[in-house]
Short mmCIF file of C-alpha atoms in Angstrom, two decimals:
data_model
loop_
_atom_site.label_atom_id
_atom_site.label_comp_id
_atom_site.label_asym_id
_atom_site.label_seq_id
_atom_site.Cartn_x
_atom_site.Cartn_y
_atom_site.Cartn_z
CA UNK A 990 62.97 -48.36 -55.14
CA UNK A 991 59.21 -47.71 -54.22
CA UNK A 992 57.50 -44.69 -53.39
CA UNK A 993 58.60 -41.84 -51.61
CA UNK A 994 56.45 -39.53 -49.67
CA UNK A 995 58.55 -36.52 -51.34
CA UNK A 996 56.74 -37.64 -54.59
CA UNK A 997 53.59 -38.06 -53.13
CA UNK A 998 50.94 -35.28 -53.70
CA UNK A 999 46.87 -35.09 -53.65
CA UNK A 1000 45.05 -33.35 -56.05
CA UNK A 1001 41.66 -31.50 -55.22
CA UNK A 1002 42.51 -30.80 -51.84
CA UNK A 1003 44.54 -27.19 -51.08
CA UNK A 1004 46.75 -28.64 -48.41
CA UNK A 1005 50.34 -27.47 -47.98
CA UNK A 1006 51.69 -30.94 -47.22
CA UNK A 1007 50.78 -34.63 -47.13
CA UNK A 1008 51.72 -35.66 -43.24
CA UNK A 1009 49.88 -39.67 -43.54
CA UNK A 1010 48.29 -41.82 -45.94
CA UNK A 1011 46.63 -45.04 -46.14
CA UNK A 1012 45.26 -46.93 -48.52
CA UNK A 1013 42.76 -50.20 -48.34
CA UNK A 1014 40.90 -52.21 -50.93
CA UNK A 1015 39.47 -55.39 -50.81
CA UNK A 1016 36.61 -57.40 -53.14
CA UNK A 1017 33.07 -56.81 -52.29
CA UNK A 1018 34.18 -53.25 -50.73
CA UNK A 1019 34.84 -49.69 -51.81
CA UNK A 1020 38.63 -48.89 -52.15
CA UNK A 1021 39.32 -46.69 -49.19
CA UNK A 1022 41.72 -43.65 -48.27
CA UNK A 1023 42.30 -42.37 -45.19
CA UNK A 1024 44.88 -39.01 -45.20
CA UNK A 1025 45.96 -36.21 -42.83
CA UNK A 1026 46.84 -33.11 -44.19
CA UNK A 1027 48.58 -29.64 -43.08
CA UNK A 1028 47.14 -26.21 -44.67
CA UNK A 1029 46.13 -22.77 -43.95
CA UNK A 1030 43.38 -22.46 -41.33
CA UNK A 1031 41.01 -20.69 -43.70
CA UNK A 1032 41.59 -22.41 -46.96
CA UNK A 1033 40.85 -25.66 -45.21
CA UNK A 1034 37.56 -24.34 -43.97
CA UNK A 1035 36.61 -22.94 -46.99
CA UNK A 1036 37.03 -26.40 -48.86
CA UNK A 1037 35.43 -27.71 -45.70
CA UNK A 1038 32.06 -26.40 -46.39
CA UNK A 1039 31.97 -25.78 -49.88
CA UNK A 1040 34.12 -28.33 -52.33
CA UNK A 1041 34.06 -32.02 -50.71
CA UNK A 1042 31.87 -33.41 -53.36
CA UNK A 1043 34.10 -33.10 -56.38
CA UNK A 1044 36.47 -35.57 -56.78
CA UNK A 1045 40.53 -36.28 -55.34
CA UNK A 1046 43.46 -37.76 -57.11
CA UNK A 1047 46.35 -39.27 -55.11
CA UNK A 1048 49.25 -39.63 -57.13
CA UNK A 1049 52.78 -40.29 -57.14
CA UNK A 1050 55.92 -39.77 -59.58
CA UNK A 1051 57.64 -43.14 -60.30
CA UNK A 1052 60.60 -43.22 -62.18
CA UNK A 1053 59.61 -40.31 -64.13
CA UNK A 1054 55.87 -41.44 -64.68
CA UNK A 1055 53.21 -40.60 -62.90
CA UNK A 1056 50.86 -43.10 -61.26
CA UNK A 1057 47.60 -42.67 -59.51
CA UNK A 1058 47.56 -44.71 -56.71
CA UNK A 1059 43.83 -43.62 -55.74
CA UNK A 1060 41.13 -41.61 -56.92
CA UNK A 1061 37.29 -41.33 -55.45
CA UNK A 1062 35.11 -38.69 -52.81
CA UNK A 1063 35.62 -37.56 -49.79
CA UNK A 1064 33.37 -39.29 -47.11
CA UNK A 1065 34.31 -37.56 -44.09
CA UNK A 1066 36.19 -34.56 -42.98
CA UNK A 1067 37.25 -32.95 -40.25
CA UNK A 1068 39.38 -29.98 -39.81
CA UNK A 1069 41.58 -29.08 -36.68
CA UNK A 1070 43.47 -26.18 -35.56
CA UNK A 1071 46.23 -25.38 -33.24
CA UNK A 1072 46.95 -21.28 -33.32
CA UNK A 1073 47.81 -20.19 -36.31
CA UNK A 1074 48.23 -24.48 -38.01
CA UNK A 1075 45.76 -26.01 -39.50
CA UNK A 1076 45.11 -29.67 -39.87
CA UNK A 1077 42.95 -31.46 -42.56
CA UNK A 1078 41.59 -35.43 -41.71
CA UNK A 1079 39.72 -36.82 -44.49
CA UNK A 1080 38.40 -40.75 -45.17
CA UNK A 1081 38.00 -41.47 -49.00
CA UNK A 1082 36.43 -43.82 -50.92
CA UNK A 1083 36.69 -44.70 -54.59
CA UNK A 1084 34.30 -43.66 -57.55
CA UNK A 1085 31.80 -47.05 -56.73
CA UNK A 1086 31.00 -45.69 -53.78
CA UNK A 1087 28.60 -43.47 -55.75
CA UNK A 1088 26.62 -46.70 -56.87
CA UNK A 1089 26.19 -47.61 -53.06
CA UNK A 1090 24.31 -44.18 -52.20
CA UNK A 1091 20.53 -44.43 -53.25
CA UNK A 1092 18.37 -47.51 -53.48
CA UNK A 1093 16.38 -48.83 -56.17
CA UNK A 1094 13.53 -50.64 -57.27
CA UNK A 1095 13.35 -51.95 -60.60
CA UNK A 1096 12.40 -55.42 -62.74
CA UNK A 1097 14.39 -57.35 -65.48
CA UNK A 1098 11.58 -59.57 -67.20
CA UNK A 1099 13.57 -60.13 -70.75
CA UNK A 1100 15.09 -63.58 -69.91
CA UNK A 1101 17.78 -63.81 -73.14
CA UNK A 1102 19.30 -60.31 -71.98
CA UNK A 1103 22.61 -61.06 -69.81
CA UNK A 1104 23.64 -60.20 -66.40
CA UNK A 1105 26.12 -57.61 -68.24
CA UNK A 1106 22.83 -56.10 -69.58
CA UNK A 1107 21.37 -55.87 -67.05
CA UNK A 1108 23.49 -54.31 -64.81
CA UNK A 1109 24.70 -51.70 -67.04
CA UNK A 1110 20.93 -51.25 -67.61
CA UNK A 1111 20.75 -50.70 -63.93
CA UNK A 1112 23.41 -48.48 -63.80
CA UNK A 1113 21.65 -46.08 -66.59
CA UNK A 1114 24.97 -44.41 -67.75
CA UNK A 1115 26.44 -43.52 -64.35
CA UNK A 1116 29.18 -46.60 -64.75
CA UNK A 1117 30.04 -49.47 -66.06
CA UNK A 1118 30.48 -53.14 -65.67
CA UNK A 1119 32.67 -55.63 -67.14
CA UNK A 1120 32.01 -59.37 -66.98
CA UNK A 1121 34.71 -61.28 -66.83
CA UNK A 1122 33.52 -64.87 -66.53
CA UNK A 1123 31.12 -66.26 -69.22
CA UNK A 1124 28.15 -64.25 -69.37
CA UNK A 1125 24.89 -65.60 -69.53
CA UNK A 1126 21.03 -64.91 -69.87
CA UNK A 1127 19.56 -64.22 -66.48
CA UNK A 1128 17.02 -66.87 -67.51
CA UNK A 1129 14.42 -66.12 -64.78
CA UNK A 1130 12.96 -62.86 -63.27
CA UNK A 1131 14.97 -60.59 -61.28
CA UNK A 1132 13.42 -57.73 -59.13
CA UNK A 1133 15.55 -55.16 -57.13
CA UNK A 1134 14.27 -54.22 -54.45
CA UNK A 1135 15.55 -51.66 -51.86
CA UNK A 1136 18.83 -52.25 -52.94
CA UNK A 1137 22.12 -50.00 -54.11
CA UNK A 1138 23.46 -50.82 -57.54
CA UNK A 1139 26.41 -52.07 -55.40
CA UNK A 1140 24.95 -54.29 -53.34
CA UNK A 1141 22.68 -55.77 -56.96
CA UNK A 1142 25.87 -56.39 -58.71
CA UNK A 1143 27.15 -57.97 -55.72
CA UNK A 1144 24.23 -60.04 -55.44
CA UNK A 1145 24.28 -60.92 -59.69
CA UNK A 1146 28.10 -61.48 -59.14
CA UNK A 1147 27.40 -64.73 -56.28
CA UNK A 1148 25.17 -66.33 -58.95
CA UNK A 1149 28.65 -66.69 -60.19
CA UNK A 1150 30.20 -67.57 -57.46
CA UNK A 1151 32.79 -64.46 -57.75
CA UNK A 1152 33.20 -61.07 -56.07
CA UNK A 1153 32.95 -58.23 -57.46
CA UNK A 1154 36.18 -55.52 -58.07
CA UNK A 1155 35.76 -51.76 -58.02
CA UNK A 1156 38.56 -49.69 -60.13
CA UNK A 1157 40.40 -47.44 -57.30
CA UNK A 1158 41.77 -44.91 -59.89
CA UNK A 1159 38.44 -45.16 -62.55
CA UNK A 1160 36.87 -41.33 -62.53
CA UNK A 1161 33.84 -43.08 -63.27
CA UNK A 1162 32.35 -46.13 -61.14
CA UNK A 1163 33.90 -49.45 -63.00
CA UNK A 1164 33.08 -52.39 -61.58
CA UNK A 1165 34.75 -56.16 -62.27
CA UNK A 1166 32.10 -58.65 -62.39
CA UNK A 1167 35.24 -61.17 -61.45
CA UNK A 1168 38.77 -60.93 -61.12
CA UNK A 1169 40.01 -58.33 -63.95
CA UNK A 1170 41.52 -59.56 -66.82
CA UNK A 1171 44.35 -58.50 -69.85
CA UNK A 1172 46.93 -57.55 -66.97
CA UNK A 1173 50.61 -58.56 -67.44
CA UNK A 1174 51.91 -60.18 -64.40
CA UNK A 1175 53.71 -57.79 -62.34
CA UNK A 1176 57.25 -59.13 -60.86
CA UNK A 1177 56.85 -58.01 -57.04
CA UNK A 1178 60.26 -57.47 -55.08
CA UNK A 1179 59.33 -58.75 -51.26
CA UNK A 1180 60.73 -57.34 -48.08
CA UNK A 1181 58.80 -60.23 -46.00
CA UNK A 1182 56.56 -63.16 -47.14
CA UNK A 1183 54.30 -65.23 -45.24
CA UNK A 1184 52.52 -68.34 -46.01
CA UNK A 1185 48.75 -69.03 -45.45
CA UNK A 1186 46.37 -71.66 -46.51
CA UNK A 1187 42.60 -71.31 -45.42
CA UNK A 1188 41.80 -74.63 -45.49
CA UNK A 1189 38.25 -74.24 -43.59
CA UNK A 1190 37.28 -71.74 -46.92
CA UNK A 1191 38.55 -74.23 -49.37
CA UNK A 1192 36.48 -77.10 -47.84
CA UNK A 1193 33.65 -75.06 -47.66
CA UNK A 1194 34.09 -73.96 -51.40
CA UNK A 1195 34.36 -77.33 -52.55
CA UNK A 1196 31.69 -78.81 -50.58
CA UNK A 1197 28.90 -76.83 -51.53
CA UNK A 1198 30.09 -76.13 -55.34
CA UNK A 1199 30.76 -72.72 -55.32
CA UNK A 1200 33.65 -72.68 -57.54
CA UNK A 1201 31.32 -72.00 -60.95
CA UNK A 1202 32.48 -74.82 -62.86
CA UNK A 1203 35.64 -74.39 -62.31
CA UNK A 1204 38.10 -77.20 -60.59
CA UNK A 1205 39.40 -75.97 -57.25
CA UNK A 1206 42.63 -77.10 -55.25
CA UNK A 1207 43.80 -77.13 -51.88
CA UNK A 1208 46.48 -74.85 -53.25
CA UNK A 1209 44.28 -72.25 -54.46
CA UNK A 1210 43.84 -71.34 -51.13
CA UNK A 1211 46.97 -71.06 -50.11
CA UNK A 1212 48.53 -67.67 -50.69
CA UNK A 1213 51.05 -65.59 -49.20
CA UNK A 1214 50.79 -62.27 -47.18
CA UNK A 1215 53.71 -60.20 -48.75
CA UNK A 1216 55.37 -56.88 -47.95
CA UNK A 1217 56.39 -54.64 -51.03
CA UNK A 1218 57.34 -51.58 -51.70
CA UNK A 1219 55.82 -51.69 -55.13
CA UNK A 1220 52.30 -51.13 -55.63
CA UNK A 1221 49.70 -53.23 -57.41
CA UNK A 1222 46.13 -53.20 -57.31
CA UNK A 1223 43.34 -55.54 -56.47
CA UNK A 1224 43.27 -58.40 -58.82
CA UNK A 1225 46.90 -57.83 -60.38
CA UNK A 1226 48.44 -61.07 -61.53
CA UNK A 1227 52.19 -60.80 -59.43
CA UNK A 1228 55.07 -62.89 -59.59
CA UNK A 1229 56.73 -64.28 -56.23
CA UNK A 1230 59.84 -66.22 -56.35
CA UNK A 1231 59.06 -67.79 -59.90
CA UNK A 1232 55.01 -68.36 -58.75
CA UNK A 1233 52.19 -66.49 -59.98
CA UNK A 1234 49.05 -65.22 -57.73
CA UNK A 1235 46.48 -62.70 -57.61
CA UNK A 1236 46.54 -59.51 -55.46
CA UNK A 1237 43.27 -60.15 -53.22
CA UNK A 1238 43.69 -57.56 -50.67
CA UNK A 1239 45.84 -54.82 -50.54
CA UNK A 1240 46.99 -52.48 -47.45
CA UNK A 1241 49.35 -49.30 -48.23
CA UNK A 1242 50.42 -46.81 -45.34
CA UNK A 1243 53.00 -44.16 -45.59
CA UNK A 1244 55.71 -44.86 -43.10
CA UNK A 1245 59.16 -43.05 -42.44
CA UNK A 1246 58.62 -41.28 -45.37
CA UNK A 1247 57.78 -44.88 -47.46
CA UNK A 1248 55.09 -46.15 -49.21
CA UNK A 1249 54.74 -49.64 -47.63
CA UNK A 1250 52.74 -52.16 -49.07
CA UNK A 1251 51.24 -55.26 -47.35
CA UNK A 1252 49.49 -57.63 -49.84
CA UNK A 1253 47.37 -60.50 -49.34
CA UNK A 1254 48.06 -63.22 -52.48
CA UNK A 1255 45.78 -65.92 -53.72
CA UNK A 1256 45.19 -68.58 -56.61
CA UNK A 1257 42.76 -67.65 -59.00
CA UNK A 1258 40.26 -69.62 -57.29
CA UNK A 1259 40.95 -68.21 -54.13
CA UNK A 1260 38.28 -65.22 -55.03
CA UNK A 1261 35.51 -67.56 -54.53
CA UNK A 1262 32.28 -65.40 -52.83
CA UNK A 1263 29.05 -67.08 -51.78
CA UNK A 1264 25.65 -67.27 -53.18
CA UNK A 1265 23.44 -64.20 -52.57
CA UNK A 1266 20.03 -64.04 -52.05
CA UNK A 1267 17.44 -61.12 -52.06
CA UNK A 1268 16.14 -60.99 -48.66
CA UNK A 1269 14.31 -57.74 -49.38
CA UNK A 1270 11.73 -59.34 -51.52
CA UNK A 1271 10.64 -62.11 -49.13
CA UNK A 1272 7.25 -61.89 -48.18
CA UNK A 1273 6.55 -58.25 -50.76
CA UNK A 1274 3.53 -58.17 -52.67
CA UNK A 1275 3.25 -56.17 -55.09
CA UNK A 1276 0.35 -54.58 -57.53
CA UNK A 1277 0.25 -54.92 -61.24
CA UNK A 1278 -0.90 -54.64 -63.98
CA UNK A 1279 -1.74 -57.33 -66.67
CA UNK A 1280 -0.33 -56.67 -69.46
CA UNK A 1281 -0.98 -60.37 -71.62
CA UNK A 1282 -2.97 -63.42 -70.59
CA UNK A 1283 -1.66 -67.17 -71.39
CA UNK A 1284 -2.96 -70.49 -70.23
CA UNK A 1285 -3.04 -69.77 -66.54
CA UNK A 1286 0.33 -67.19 -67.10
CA UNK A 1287 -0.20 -63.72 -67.27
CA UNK A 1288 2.48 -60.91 -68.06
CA UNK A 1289 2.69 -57.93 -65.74
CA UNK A 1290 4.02 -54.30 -65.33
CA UNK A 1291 5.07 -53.24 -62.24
CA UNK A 1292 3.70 -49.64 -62.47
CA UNK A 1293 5.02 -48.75 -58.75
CA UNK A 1294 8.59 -49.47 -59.54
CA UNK A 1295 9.20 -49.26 -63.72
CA UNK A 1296 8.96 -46.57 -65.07
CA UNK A 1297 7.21 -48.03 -68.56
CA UNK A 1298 6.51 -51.47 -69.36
CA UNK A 1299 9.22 -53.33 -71.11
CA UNK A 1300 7.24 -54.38 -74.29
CA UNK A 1301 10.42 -57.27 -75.05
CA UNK A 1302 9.42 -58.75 -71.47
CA UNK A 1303 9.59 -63.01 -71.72
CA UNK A 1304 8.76 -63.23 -68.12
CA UNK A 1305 4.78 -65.33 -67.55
CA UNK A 1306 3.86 -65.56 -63.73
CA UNK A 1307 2.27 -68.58 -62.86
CA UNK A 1308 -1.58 -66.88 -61.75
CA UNK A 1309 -3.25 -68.47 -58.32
CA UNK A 1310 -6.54 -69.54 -57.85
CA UNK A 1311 -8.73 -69.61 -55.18
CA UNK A 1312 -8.82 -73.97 -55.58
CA UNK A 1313 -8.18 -75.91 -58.67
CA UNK A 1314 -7.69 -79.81 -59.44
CA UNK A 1315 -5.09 -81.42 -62.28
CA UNK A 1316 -8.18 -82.28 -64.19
CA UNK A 1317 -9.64 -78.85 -64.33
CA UNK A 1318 -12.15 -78.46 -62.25
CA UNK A 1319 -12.30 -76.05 -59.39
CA UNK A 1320 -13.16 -72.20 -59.31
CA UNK A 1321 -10.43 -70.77 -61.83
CA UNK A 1322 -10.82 -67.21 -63.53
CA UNK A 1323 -8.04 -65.87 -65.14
CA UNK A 1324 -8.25 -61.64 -65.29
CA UNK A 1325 -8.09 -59.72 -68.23
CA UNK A 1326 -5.59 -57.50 -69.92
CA UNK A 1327 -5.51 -53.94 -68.04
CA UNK A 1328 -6.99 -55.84 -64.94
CA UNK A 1329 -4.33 -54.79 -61.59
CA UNK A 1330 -3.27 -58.22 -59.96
CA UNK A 1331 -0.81 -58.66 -56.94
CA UNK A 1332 2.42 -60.32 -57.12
CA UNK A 1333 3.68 -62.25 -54.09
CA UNK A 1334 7.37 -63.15 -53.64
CA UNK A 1335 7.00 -66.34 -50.96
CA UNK A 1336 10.45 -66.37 -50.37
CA UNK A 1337 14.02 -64.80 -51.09
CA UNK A 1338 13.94 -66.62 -54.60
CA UNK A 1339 12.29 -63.99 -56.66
CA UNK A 1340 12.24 -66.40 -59.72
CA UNK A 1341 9.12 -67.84 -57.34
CA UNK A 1342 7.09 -64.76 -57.80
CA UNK A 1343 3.47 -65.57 -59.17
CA UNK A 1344 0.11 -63.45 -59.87
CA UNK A 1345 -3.34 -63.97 -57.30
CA UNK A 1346 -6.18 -61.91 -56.91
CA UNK A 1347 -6.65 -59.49 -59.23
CA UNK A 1348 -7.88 -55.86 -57.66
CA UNK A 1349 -11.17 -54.07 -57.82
CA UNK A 1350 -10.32 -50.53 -59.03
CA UNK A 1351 -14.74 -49.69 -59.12
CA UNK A 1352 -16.48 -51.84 -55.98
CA UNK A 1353 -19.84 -51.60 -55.71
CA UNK A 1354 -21.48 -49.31 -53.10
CA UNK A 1355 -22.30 -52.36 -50.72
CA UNK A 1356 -19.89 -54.17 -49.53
CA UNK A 1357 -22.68 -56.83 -48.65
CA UNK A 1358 -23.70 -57.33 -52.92
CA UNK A 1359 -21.08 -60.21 -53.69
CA UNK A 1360 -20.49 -60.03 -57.56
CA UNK A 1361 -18.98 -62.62 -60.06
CA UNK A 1362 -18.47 -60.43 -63.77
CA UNK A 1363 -17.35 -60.94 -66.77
CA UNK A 1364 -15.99 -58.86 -69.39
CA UNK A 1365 -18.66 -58.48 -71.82
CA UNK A 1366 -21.06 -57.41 -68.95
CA UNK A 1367 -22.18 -60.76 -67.73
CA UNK A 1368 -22.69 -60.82 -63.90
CA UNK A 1369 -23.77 -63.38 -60.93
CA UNK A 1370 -25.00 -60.96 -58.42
CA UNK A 1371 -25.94 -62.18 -54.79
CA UNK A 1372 -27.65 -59.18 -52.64
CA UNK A 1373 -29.42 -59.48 -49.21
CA UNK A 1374 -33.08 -60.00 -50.73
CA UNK A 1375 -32.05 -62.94 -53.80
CA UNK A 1376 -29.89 -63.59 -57.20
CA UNK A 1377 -29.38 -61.74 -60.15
CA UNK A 1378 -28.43 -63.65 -63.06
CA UNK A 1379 -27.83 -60.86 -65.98
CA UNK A 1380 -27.09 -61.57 -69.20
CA UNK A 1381 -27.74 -57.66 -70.58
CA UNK A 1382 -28.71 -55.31 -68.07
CA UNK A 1383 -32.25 -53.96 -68.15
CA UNK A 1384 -32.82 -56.73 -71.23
CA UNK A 1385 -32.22 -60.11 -70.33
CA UNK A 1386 -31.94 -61.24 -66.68
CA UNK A 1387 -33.63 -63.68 -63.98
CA UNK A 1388 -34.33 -62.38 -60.46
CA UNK A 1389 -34.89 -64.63 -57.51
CA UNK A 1390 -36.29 -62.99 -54.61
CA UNK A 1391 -37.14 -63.70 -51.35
CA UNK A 1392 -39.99 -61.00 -51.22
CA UNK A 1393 -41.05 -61.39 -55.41
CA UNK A 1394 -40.15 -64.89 -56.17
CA UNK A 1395 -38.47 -65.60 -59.73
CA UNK A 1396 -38.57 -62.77 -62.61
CA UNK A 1397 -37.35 -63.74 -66.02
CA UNK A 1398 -37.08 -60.38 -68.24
CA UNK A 1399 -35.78 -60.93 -72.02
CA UNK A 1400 -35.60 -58.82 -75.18
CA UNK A 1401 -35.14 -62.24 -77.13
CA UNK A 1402 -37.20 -65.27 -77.48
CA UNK A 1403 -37.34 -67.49 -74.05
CA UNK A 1404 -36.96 -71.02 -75.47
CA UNK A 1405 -37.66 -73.82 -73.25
CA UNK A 1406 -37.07 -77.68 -74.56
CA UNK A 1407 -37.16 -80.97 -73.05
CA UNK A 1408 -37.12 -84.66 -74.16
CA UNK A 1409 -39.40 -86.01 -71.77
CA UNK A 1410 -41.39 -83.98 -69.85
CA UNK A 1411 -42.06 -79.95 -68.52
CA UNK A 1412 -44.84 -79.54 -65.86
CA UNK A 1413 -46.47 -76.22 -64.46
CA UNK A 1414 -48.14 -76.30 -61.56
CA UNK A 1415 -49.13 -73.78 -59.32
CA UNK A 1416 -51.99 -73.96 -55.71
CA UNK A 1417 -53.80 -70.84 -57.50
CA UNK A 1418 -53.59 -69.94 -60.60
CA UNK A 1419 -51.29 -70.31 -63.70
CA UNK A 1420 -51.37 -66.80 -65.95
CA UNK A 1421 -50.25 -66.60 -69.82
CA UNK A 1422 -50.75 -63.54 -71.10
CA UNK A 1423 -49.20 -62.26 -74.54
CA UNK A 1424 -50.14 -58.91 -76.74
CA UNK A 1425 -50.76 -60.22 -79.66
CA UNK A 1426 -51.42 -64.26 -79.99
CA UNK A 1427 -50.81 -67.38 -77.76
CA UNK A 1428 -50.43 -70.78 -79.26
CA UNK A 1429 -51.23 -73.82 -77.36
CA UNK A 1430 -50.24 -77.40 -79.71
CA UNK A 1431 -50.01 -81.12 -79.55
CA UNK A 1432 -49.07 -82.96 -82.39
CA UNK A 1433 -51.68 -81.68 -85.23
CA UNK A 1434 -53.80 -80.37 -82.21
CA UNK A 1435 -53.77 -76.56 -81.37
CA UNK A 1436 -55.80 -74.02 -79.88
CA UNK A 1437 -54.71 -70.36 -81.39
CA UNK A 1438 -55.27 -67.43 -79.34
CA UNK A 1439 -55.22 -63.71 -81.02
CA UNK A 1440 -57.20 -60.50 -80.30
CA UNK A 1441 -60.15 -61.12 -82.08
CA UNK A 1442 -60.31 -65.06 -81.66
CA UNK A 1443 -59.92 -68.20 -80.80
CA UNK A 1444 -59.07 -70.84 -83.13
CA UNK A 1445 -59.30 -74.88 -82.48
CA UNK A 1446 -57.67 -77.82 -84.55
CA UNK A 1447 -57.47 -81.52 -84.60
CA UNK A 1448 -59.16 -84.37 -85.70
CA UNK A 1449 -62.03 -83.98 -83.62
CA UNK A 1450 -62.89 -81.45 -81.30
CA UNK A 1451 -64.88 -81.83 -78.50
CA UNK A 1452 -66.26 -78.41 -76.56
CA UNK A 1453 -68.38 -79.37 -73.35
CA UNK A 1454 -68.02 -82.60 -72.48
#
């Protein structure tokens, strides 16, 4: 029999009666209502400016049950009046259009956790999704970036290959991560039936493997559009003359006092959707911080977009240098742990993200002093006037100046060695000066110099020849 508009109501809005009422849904989109209303002038005001944000129920009475055709927020509203009538327009869409509001920025760095994880992790308790095609670990590092939860679990769903379905009676945002499952097939009585096959899509499917391991036929895409008086929703398995297909669009409009529906029907297949990448992270860099050090990998929190580090991260970014060769030689320096590093994304494959150039959080006063430091204090310092190599400041270090020559300063012995030969020479004068003694040998030969004396030994000395 269908649905009558007698048996027809909305819920949440005060309106006196129901005068039209459509209904759309499709995958990838928001279910969507569009309804005119009749009500008192005032009431409809009132609701106007104060109530829009909770949310509506349309519903209908079907052989004594009641069924909710459609449930979600009102997205715009306008109220007109004529004298003394007032007249409500409203455009609604379901409950997962609240995951399509405000955009986020967030990191997934735990490879073994699933895309299910993940996006429920994402979604922090204000919905849920349900994977229904084999779930898997992400394997590689995800970042979203300026994007709705919507538009990320559209984007994890095309990895897939698959849309995604939002539930246009859930009170909550539920989301299909592929066509919903445990549905009995639904037996659909047709006023009018029309064949279509989209051969174009199906060649395109199959040419560039987008089916996700599964085997695709000519006659998955090849559906029917059919008009029904009985309503199904998105991704309901229906029966047609003895055939099965899936509901992958759906179009309801209340006409002479009927609730027509026009459906779209598909093969399984037919819900193909293409690969998605994340053209907001193309070119980013972002800053860091190093948070473990590997080989040349390091680990990093993204203190700008996470809100803590996720200590079960498995994620290493590959860490740039300045030049390096395959057998090691070249300028590389790793930073340390704590150190802030950027992150460049080269592309729209985030999984290509890798660390360079870590960032100075204390440079020096002049920008002209070029520094090369290590952790334990150990510093190549190049300054207008010469070289500083520093081993312990104030302690141990060798100055070469342009104005004071070469200054070697140590708190420790100064031991030079060589096999073969070390020669002093100097135009004026060689100095060697020492508090307490000075000790000048060859072989059993020496000359000892202390305070008090001087002191010669060998086998024969010989004083002014």
């Amino acid at each position: 029999m269908g649905l009558i508009h007698e048996n027809v109501w909305v819920e949440g809005i005060p309106l006196q009666k129901l005068l039209t009422l459509e209904i759309v849904h499709k995958p990838n989109e928001h279910g969507r209502a569009a309804l005119t209303a009749a009500g008192e002038i005032p009431v409809l005001k009132r609701f106007m400016e104060r109530e829009t944000d909770r949310l509506i129920a349309i519903k209908a009475r079907e052989q004594n049950q009641e069924v909710v055709l459609f449930r979600g927020y009102i997205t715009q509203i306008r109220v007109d009046t004529n004298g003394g009538y007032g007249e409500l327009a409203a455009e609604l869409a379901d409950s997962s259009y609240l995951l399509d509001v405000r955009r986020q920025n967030k990191t997934y760095q735990n490879l073994a956790k699933s895309y299910g994880e993940i996006l429920n992790d994402a979604y922090n308790g204000t919905g849920k999704v349900v994977v229904n095609v084999s779930d898997q670990p992400i394997g590689a590092f995800i970042l979203q970036m300026d994007e709705t939860n919507w538009e990320f679990s559209q984007r994890m769903a095309s990895r897939f290959n698959v849309p995604i379905f939002s539930s246009l009676v859930a009170e909550k945002p539920l989301v299909s991560f592929g066509v919903p499952q445990g549905k009995k097939a639904i037996e659909l009585s047709t006023a009018a039936i029309r064949y279509l096959a989209d051969n174009g899509r199906f060649r395109e499917v199959t040419e560039n493997d987008m089916t996700a391991g599964h085997t695709a036929t000519a006659q998955d895409f090849s559906g029917l559009q059919a008009d029904s008086y009985d309503y199904a929703y998105l991704g309901d398995k229906v029966c047609v003359n003895g055939k099965e297909y899936y509901v992958r669009t759906i179009h309801a409009k209340l006409i002479d006092g009927l609730m027509h529906m026009s459906y779209e029907l598909t093969g399984r297949q037919g819900f193909v959707a293409p690969l998605v990448r994340n053209n907001h992270c193309a070119g980013r860099v972002l800053t860091a911080q190093v948070k473990a050090v590997k080989r040349d990998t390091i680990q990093a929190f993204f203190f700008q977009i996470d809100p803590a580090y996720d200590s079960s991260s498995t994620t290493w970014f590959p860490y740039s240098t300045a030049y390096s060769s395959s057998d090691g030689s070249g300028w590389y320096v790793m930073p340390e742990v704590g150190d802030f590093v950027r992150i460049l994304c080269p592309s729209n494959h985030e999984e290509e993200a890798f660390a360079a150039s870590a960032v100075n959080t204390s440079p020096p006063a002049s920008t002209r002093n070029k520094s090369f430091r290590a952790p334990g204090g150990k510093e190549l310092l190049l300054t207008d006037d010469g070289i500083s190599m520093i081993c312990n400041h104030q302690n141990i270090f060798i100055d070469l100046s342009q104005d004071n020559g070469i200054g070697i300063v140590s708190s420790q012995p100064v031991h030079i060695s060589s096999d073969k030969c070390v020669q002093i020479e100097a135009e004026e004068k060689v100095q060697i000066t020492a508090d307490k003694q000075i000790l000048l040998q060859c072989g059993n030969s020496h000359v000892k110099l202390t305070e008090k004396q001087i002191t010669f030994g060998g086998e024969s000395v010989i004083v002014g020849e």
